[in-house]
PDB file of C-alpha atoms in Angstrom:
ATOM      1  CA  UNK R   1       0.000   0.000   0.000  1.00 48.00           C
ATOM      2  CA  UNK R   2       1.436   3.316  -1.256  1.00 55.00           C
ATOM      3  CA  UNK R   3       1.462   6.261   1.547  1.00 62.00           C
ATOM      4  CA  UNK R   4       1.362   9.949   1.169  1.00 69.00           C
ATOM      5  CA  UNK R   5       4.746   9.894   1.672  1.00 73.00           C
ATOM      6  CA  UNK R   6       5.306   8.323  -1.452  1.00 73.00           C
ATOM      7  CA  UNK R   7       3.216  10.293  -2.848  1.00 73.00           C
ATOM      8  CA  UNK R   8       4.938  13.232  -1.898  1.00 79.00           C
ATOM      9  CA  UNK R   9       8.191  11.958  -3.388  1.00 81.00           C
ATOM     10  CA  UNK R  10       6.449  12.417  -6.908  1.00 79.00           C
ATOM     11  CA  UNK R  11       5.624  16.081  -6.705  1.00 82.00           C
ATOM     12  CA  UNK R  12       7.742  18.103  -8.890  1.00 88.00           C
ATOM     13  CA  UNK R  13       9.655  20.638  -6.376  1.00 90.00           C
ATOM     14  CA  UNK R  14       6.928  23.546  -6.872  1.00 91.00           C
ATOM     15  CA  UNK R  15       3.852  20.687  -6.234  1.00 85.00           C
ATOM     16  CA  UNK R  16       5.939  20.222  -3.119  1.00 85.00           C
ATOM     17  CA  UNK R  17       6.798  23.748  -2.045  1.00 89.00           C
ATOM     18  CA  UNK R  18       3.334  24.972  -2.275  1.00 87.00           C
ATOM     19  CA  UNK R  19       1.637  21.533  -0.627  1.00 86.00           C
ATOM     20  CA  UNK R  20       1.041  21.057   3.024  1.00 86.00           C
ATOM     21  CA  UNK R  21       3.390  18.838   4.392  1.00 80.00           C
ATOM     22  CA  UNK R  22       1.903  16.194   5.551  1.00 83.00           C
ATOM     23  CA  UNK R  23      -1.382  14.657   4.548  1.00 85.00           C
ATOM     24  CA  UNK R  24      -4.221  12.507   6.952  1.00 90.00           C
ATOM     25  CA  UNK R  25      -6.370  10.303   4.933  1.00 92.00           C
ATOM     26  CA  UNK R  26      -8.759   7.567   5.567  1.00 95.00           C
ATOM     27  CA  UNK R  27     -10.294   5.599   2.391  1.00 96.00           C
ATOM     28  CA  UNK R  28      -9.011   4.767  -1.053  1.00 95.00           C
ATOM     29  CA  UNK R  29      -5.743   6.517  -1.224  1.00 90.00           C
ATOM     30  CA  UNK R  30      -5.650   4.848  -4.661  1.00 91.00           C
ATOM     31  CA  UNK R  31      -8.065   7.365  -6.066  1.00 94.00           C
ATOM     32  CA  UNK R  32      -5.285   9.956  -5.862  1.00 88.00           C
ATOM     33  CA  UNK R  33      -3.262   8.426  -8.262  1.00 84.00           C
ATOM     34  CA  UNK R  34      -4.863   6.774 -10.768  1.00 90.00           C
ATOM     35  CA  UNK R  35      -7.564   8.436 -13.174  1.00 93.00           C
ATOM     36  CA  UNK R  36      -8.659  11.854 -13.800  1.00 96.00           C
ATOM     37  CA  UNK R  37     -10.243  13.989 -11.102  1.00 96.00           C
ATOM     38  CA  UNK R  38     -11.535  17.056 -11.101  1.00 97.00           C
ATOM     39  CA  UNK R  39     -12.912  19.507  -8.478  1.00 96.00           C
ATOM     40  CA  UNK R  40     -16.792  21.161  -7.665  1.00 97.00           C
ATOM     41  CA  UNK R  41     -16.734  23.556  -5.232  1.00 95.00           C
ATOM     42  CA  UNK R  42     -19.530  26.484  -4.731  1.00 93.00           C
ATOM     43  CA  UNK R  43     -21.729  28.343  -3.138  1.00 94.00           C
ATOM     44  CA  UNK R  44     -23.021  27.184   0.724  1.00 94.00           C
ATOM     45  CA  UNK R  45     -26.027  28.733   0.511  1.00 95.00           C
ATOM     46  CA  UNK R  46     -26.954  27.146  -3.142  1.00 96.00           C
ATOM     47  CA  UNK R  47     -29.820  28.339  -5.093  1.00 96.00           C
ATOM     48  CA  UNK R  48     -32.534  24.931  -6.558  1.00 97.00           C
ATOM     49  CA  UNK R  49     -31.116  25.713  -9.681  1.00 97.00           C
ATOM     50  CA  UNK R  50     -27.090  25.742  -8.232  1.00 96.00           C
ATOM     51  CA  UNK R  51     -28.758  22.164  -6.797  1.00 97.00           C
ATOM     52  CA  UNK R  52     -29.517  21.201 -10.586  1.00 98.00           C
ATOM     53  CA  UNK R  53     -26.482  22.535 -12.275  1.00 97.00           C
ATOM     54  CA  UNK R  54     -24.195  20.848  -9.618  1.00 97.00           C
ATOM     55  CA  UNK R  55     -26.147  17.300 -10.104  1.00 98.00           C
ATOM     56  CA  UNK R  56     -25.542  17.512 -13.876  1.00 98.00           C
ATOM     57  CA  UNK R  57     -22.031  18.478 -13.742  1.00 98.00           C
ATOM     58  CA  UNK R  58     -21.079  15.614 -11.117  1.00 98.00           C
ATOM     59  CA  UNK R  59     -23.703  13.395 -13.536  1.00 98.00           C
ATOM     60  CA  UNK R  60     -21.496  14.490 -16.158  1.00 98.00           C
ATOM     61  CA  UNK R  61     -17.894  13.724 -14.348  1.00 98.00           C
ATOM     62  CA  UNK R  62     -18.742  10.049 -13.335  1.00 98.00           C
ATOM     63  CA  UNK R  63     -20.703   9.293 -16.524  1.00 98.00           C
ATOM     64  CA  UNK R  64     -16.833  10.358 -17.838  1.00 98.00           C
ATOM     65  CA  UNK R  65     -15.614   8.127 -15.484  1.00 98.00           C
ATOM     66  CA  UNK R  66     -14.362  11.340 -13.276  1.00 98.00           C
ATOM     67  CA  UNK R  67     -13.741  11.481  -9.856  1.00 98.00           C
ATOM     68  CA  UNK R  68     -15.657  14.095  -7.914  1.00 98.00           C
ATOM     69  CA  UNK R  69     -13.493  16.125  -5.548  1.00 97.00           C
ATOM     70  CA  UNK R  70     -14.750  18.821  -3.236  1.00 97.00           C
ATOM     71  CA  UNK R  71     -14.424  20.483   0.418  1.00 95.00           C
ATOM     72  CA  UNK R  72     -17.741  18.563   1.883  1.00 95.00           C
ATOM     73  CA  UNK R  73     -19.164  21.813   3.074  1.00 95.00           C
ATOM     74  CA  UNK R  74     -22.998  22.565   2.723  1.00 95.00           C
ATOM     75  CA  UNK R  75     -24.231  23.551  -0.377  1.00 96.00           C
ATOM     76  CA  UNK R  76     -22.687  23.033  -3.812  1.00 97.00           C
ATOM     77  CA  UNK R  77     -20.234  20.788  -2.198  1.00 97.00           C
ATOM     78  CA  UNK R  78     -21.853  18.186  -0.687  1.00 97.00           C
ATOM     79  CA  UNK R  79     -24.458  17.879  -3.638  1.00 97.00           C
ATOM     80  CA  UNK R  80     -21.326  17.211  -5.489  1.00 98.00           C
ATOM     81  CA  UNK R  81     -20.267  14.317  -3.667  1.00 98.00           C
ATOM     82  CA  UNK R  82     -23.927  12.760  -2.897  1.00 98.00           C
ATOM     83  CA  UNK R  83     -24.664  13.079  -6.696  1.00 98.00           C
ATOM     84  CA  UNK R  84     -21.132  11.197  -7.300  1.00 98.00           C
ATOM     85  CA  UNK R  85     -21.977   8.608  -4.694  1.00 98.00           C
ATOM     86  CA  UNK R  86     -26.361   7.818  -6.260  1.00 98.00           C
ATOM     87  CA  UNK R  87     -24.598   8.061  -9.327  1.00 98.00           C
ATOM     88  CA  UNK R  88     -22.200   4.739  -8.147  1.00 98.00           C
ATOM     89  CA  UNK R  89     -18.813   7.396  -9.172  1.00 98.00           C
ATOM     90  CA  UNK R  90     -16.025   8.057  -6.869  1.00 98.00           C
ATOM     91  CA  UNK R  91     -15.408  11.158  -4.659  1.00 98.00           C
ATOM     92  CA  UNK R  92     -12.663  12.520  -2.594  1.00 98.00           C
ATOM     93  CA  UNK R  93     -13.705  15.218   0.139  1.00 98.00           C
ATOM     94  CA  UNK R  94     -10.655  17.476   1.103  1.00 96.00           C
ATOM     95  CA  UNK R  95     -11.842  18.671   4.597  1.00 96.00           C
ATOM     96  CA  UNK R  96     -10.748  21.733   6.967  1.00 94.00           C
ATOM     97  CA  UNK R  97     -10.407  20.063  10.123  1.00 95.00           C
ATOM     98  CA  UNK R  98      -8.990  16.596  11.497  1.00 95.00           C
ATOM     99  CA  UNK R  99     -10.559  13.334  10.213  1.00 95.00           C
ATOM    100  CA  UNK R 100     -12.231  12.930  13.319  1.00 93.00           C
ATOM    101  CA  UNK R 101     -14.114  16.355  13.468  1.00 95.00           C
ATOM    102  CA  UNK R 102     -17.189  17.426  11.548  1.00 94.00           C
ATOM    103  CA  UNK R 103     -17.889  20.670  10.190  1.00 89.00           C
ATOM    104  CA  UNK R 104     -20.824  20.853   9.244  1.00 85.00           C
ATOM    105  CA  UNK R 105     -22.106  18.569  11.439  1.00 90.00           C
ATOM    106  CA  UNK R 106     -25.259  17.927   8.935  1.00 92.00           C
ATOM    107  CA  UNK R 107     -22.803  16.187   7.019  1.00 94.00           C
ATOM    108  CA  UNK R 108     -21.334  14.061   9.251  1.00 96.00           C
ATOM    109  CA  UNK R 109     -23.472  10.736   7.642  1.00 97.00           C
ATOM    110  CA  UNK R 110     -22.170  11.818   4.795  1.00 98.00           C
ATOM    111  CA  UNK R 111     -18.231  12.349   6.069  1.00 97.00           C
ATOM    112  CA  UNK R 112     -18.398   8.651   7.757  1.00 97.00           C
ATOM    113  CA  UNK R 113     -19.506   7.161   4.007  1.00 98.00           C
ATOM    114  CA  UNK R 114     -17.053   8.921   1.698  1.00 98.00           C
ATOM    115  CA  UNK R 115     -14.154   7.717   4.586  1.00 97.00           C
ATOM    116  CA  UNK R 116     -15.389   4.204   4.237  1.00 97.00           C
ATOM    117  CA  UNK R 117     -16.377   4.188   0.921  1.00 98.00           C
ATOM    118  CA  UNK R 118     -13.950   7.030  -1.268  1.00 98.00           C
ATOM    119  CA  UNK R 119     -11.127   8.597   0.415  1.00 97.00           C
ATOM    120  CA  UNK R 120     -11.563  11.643   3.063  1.00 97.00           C
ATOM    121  CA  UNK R 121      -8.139  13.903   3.287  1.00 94.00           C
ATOM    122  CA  UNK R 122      -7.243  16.277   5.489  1.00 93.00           C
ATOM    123  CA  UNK R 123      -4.134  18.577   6.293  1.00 91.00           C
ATOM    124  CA  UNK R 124      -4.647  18.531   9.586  1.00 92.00           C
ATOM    125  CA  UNK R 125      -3.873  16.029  12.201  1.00 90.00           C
ATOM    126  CA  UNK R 126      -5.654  14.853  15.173  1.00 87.00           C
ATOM    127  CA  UNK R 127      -5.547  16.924  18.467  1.00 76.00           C
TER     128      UNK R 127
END
């Protein structure tokens, strides 16, 4: 099994200069390195039609075989990664806070799935 170290030792020198240095992850590390991924990231307070454009975009991404990567916060975020996960796609969910915290907490169902399920990633270790 491959670490973030190792994956740190394949960063050009500018990839590493501007990247945190270390990385906390729990899930498919895999789906860092292999395939295409691209990030969805928006508005918190989302409008219904942000809610539709969002669901066809991520639609879109994992129809392309895509992985859907976003911060996990409410809104345009976490539509992205539930409409990656009903559509049977991959996500990744970079977070702002240890692995172990929740913010929002109305997504904390869907923090424990994409751990278990995709790969959750954080910058910031456990207190």
């Amino acid at each position: 099994m491959n670490t973030y170290l190792d994956y740190y030792n394949k960063l050009t020198e500018i990839e590493k200069k501007n990247s945190p240095k270390e990385l906390f992850f729990k899930g498919n590390f895999s789906l860092l390195e292999y395939g295409r991924r691209v990030s969805v990231v928006g508005s918190r307070n989302v409008s219904e039609m942000g809610v539709k454009r969002t669901r066809f975009i991520s639609n879109f991404l994992v129809d392309s075989q895509i992985t859907v990567v976003s911060g996990l916060a409410e809104g345009v975020d976490a539509t992205a990664h539930l409409s990656a996960i009903e559509r049977k796609g991959k996500t990744i969910a970079v977070i702002g806070t240890p692995l172990g915290q929740y913010f929002s907490v109305k997504n904390k169902k869907l923090q424990d799935q994409i751990a278990n399920e995709h790969l959750l990633v954080s910058q910031f270790p456990e207190n």
